[in-house]
One Martini backbone bead per residue (centre of mass of N, CA, C, O) as a GRO file, in nm:
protein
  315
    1UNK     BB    1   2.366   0.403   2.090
    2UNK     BB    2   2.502   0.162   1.898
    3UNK     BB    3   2.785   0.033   1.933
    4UNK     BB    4   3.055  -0.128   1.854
    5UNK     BB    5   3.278  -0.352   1.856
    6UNK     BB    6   3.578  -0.410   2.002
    7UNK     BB    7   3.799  -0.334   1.666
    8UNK     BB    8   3.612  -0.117   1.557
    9UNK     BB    9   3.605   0.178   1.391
   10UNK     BB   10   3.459   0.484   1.336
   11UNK     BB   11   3.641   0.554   1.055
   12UNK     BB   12   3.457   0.344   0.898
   13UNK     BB   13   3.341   0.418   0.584
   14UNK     BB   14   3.071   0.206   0.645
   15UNK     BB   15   2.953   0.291   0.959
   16UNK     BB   16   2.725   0.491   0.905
   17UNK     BB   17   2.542   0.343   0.748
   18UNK     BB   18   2.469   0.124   0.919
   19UNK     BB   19   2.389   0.294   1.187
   20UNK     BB   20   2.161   0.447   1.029
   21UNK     BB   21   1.966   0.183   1.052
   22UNK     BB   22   1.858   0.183   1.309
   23UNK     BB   23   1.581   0.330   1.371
   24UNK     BB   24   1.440   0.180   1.156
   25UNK     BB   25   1.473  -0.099   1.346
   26UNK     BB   26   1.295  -0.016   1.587
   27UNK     BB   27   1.042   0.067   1.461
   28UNK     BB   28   0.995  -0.243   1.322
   29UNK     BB   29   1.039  -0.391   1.590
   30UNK     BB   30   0.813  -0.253   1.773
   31UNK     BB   31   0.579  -0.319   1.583
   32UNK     BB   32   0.616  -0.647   1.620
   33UNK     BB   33   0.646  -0.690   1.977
   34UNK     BB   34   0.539  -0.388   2.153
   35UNK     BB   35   0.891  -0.363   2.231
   36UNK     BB   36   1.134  -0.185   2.297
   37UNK     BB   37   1.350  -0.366   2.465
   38UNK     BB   38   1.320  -0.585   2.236
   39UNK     BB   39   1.402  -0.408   1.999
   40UNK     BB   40   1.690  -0.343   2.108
   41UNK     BB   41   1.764  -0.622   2.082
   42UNK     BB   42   1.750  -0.684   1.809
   43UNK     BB   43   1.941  -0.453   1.749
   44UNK     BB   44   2.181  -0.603   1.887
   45UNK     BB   45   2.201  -0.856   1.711
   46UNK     BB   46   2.223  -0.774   1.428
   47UNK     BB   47   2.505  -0.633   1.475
   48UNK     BB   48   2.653  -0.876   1.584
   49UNK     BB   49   2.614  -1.066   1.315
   50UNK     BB   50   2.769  -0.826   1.111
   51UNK     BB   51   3.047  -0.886   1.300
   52UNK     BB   52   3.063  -1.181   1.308
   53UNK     BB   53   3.198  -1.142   1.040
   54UNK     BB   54   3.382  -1.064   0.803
   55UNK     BB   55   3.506  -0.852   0.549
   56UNK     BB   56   3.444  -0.973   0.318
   57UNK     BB   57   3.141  -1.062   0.377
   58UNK     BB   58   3.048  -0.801   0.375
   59UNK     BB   59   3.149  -0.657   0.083
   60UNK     BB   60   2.951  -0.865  -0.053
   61UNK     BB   61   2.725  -0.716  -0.001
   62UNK     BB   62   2.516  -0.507  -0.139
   63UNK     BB   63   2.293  -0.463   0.129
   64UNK     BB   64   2.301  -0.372   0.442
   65UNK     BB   65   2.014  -0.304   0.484
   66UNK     BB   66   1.857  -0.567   0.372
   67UNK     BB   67   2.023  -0.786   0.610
   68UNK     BB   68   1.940  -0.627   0.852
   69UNK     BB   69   1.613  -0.662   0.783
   70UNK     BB   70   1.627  -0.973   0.778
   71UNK     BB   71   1.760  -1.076   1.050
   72UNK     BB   72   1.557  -0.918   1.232
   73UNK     BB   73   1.279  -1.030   1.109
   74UNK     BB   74   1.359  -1.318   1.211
   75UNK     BB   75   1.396  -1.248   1.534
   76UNK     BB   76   1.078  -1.171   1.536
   77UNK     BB   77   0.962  -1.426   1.488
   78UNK     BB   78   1.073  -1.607   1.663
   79UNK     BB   79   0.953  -1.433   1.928
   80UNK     BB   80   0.647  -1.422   1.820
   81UNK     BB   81   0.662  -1.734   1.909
   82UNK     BB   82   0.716  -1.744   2.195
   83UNK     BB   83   0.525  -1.534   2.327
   84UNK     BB   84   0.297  -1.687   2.346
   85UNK     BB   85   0.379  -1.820   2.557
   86UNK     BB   86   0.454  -1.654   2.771
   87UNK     BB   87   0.186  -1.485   2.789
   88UNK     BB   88   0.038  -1.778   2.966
   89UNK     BB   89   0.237  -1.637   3.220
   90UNK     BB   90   0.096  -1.364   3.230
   91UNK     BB   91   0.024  -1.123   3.449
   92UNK     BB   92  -0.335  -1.074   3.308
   93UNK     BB   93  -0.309  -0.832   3.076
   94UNK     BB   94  -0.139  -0.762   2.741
   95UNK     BB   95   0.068  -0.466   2.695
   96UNK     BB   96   0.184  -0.269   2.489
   97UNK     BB   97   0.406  -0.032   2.491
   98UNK     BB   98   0.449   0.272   2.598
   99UNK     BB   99   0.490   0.607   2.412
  100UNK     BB  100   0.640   0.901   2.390
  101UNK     BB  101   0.650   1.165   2.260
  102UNK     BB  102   0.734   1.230   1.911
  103UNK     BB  103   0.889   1.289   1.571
  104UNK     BB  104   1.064   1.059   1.452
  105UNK     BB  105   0.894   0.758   1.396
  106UNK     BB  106   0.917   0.772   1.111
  107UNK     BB  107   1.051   0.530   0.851
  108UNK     BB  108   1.122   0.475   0.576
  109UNK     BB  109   1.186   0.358   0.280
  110UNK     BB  110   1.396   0.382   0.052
  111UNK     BB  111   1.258   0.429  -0.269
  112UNK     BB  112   0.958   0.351  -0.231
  113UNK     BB  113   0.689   0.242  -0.348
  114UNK     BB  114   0.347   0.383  -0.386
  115UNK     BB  115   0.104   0.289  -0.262
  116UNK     BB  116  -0.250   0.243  -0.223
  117UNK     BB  117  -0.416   0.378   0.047
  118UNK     BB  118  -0.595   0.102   0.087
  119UNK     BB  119  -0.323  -0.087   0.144
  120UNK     BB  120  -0.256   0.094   0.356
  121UNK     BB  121  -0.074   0.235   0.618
  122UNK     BB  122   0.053   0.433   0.832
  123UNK     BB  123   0.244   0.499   1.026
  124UNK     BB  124   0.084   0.635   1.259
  125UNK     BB  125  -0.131   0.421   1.282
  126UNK     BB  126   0.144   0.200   1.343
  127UNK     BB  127   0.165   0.345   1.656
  128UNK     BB  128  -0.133   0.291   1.773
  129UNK     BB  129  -0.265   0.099   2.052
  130UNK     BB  130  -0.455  -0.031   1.875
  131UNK     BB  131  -0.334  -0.135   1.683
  132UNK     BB  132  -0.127  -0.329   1.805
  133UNK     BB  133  -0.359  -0.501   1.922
  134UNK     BB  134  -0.444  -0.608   1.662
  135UNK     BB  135  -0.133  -0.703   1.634
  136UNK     BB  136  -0.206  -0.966   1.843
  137UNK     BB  137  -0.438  -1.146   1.649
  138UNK     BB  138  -0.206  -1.251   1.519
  139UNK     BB  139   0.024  -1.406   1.360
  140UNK     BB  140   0.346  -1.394   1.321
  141UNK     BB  141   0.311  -1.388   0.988
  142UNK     BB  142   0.107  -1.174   0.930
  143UNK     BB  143   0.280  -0.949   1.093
  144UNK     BB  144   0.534  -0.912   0.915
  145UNK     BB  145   0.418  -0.916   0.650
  146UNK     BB  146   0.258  -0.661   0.711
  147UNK     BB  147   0.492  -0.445   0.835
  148UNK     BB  148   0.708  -0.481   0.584
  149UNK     BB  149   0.483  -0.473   0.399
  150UNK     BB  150   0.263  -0.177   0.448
  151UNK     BB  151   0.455  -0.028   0.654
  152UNK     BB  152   0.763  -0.015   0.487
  153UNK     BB  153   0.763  -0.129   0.165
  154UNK     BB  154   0.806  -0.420   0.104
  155UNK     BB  155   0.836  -0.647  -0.083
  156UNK     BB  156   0.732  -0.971  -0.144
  157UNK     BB  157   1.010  -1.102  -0.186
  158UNK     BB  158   1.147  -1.004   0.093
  159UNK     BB  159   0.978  -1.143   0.269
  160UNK     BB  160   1.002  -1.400   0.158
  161UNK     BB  161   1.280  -1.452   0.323
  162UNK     BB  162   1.192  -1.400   0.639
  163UNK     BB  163   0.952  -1.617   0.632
  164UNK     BB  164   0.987  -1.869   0.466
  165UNK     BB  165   0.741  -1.784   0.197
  166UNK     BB  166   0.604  -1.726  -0.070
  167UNK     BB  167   0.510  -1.425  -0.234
  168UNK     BB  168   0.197  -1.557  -0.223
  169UNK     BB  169   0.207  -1.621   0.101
  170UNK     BB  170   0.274  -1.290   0.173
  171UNK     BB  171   0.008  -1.174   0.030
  172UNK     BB  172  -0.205  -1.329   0.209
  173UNK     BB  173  -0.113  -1.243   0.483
  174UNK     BB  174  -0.155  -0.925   0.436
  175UNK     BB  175  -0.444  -0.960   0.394
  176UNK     BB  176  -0.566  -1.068   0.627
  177UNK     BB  177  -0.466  -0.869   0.824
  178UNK     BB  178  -0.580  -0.615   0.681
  179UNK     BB  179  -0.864  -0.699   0.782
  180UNK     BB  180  -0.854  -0.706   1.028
  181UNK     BB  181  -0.815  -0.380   1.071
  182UNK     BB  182  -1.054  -0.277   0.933
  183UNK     BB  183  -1.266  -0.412   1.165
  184UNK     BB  184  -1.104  -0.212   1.407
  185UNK     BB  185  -1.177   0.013   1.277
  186UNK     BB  186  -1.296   0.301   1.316
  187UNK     BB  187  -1.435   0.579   1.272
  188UNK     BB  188  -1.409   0.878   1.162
  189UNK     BB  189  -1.210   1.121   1.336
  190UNK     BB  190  -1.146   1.445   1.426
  191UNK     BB  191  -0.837   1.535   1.494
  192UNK     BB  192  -0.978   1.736   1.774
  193UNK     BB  193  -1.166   1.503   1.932
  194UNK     BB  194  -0.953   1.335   2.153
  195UNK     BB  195  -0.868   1.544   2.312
  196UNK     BB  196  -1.153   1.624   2.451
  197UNK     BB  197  -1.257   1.411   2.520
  198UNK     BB  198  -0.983   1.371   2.722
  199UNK     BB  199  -1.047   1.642   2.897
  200UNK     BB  200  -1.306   1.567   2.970
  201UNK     BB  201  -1.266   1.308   3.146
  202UNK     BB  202  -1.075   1.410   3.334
  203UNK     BB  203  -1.251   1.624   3.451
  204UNK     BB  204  -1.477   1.395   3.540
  205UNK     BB  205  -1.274   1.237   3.732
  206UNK     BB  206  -1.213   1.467   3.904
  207UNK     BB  207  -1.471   1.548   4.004
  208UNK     BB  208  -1.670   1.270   4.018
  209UNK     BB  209  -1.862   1.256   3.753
  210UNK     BB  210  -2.026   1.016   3.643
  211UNK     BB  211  -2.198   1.119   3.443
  212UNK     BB  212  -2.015   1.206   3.259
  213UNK     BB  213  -1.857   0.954   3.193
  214UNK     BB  214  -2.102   0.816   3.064
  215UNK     BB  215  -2.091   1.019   2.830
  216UNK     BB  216  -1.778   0.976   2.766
  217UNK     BB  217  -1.909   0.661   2.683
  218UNK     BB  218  -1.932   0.404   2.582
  219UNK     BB  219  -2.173   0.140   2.610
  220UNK     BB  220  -1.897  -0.109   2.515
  221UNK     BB  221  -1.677  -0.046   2.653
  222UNK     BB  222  -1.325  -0.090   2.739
  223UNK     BB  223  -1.090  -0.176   3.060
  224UNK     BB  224  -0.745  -0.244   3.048
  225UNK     BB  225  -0.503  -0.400   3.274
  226UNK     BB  226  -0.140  -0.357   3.333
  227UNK     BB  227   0.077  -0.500   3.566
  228UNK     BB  228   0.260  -0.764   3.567
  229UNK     BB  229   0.292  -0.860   3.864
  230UNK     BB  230   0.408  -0.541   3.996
  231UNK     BB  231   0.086  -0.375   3.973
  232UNK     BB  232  -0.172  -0.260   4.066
  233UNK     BB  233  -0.480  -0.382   3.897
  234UNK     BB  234  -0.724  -0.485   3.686
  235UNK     BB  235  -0.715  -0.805   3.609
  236UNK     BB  236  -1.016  -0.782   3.428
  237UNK     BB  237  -1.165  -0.644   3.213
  238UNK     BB  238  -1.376  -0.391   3.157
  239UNK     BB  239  -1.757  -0.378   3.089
  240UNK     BB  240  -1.880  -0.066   3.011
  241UNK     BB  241  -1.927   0.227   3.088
  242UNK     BB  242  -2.105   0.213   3.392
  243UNK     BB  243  -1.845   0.057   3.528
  244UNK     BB  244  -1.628   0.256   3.441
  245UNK     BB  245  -1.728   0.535   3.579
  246UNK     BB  246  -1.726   0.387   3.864
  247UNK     BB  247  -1.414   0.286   3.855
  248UNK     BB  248  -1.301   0.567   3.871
  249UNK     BB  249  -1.443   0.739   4.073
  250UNK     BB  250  -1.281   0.519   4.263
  251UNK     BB  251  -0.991   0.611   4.199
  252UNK     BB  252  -1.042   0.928   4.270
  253UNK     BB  253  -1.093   0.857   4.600
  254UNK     BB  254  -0.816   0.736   4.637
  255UNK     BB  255  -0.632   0.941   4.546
  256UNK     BB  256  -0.367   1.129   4.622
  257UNK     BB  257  -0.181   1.409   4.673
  258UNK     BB  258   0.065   1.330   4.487
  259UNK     BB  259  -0.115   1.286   4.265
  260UNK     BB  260  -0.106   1.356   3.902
  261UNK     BB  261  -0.252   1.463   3.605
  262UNK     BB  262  -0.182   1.426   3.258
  263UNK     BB  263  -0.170   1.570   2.927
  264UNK     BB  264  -0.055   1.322   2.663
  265UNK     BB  265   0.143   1.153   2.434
  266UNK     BB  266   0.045   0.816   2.314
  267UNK     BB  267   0.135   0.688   2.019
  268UNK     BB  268  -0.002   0.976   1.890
  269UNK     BB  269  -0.201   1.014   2.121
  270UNK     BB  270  -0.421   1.100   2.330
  271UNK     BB  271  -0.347   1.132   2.693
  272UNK     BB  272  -0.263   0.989   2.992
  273UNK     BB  273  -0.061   1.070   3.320
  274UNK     BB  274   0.057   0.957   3.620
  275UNK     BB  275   0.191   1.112   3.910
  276UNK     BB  276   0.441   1.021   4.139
  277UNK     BB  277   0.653   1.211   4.284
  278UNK     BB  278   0.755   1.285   3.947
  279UNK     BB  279   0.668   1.003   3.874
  280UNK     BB  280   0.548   0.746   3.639
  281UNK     BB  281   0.308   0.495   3.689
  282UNK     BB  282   0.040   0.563   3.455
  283UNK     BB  283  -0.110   0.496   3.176
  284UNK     BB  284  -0.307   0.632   2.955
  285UNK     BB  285  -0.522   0.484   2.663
  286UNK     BB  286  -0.691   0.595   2.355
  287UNK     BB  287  -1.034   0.531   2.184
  288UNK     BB  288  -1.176   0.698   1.950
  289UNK     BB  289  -1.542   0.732   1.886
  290UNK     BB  290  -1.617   0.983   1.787
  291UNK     BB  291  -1.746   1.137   2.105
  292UNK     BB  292  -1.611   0.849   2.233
  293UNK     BB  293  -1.493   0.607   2.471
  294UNK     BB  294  -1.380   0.256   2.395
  295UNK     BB  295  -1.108   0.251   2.479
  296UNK     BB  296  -0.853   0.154   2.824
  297UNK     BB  297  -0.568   0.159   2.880
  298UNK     BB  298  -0.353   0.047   3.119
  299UNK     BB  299  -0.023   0.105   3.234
  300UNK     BB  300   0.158  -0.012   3.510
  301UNK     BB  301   0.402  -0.151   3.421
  302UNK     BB  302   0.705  -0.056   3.496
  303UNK     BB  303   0.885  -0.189   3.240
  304UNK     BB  304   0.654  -0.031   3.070
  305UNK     BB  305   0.806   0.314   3.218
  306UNK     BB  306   1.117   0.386   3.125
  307UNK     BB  307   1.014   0.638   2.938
  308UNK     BB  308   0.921   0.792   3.107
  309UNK     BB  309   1.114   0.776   3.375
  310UNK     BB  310   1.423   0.777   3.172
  311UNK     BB  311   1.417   0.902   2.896
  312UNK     BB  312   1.463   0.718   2.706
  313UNK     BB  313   1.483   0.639   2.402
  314UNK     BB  314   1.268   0.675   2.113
  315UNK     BB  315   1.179   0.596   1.780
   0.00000   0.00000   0.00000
């Protein structure tokens, strides 16, 4: 929980209101920078300069909520102009922070008029973690765009004072970020479906069975890993179901005998987590189309496997 600063009364009238809006806005956050970690610094700052304001000048707010999530949303822009600086000197590939199972990821705008289906994107598929990597491939402007009104359904009006342009050029840029996405969707996989392709790679994996390993990965699949020159992993994405069913295989007979696979959910999918002495060292997140896996994130770097390792609270 975010304390407030010293010499603010926790019996202040206001301050549960304030409180109760941190969780909505680490959704948001995490959702825009792929960053738990960041997500948590960004409203730590938003908090700090809603105290560094006077109580006069907070009482003249209308919506404290509205404040919140505009200080936030600028706040988080900025971030997302320099990263893409930052990630040019990062070791590797860059995979957005992967969550463990929770129930409560989802929080949306109270009182937010309801989209047209077609046009929206659901909490649910907005946090895993194939959408997080296609918002990796837009613009800092697009990604809040389409994330402040497709998935928490804030107007257009409130987006542009945000992005600082106008209610029509923020209409345009989260229409395009909507193609992006659309593009990258997958056909649709029945909701039992990737769990099982998820314990049949395992079983084949843990066998060494290349034949099955092959026959459960798409023929143009692709295995991304992310170690953040922290922690070994292959430094290229792997492509080819045939390539990968052979670098699995050679991983299984290299693994240790106190490494155990588990299967676990990964930002809101079935997925796999490697653990060696009852520590989580590897994240393994799938993409599945049809009975076949699309895609296989590796997420091996430490900084981004704390709520695994250490518990902390997830969005």
């Amino acid at each position: 929980m975010t304390d407030p600063p010293q010499g603010h009364d926790r019996t202040d009238p206001g301050l549960d209101a304030i409180m109760s809006e941190r969780r909505r806005l680490i959704n948001l956050a995490y959702r825009m920078l792929g960053s738990l970690a960041e997500a948590e610094d960004v409203v730590q700052e938003t908090y700090a300069r809603w105290y560094a304001m006077t109580p006069r000048q907070r009482d003249a707010i209308e919506s404290p909520g509205a404040w919140l999530t505009t200080v936030a949303g600028r706040i988080c822009l900025n971030l997302l102009s320099s990263a893409r600086v930052r990630r040019e000197t990062y070791v590797g590939e860059w995979i957005p922070e992967p969550l463990p199972e929770r129930t409560e990821w989802t929080i949306g705008r109270p009182g937010a008029a309801t989209l047209d289906p077609a046009d929206r994107v659901t909490l649910d598929e907005s946090l895993n973690l194939a959408f997080l990597v296609v918002l990796e491939s837009m613009t800092p402007a697009e990604r809040v765009a389409f994330i402040l009104h497709d998935v928490f359904c804030h107007p257009f009006a409130e987006v542009a004072e945000i992005v600082g342009r106008t209610p029509a050029a923020c209409r345009q840029l989260a229409s395009s970020a909507r193609r992006r996405v659309r593009a990258a969707q997958p056909s649709a996989t029945p909701a039992a479906q990737p769990a099982r392709v998820v314990r049949d790679f395992k079983r084949a994996w843990e066998a060494k069975d290349i034949a099955a390993l092959v026959r459960l990965l798409d023929p143009d699949a692709t295995a991304t890993g992310d170690g953040g020159g922290l922690a070994v992993t292959f430094s290229r994405p792997i492509e080819g179901g045939e390539q990968i069913a052979h670098a699995w295989a050679e991983l299984a007979h290299r693994r240790t005998d106190d490494m155990v696979l588990l299967e676990r959910t990964v930002n809101g999918q079935p997925g796999l987590v490697a653990e060696q002495d009852g520590a989580v060292v590897t994240v393994f997140a799938f993409q599945v189309t049809g009975d076949r896996i699309k895609h296989i994130w590796v997420i091996r770097n430490p900084e981004k496997l704390r709520t695994w390792t250490t518990g902390a609270a997830a969005p």
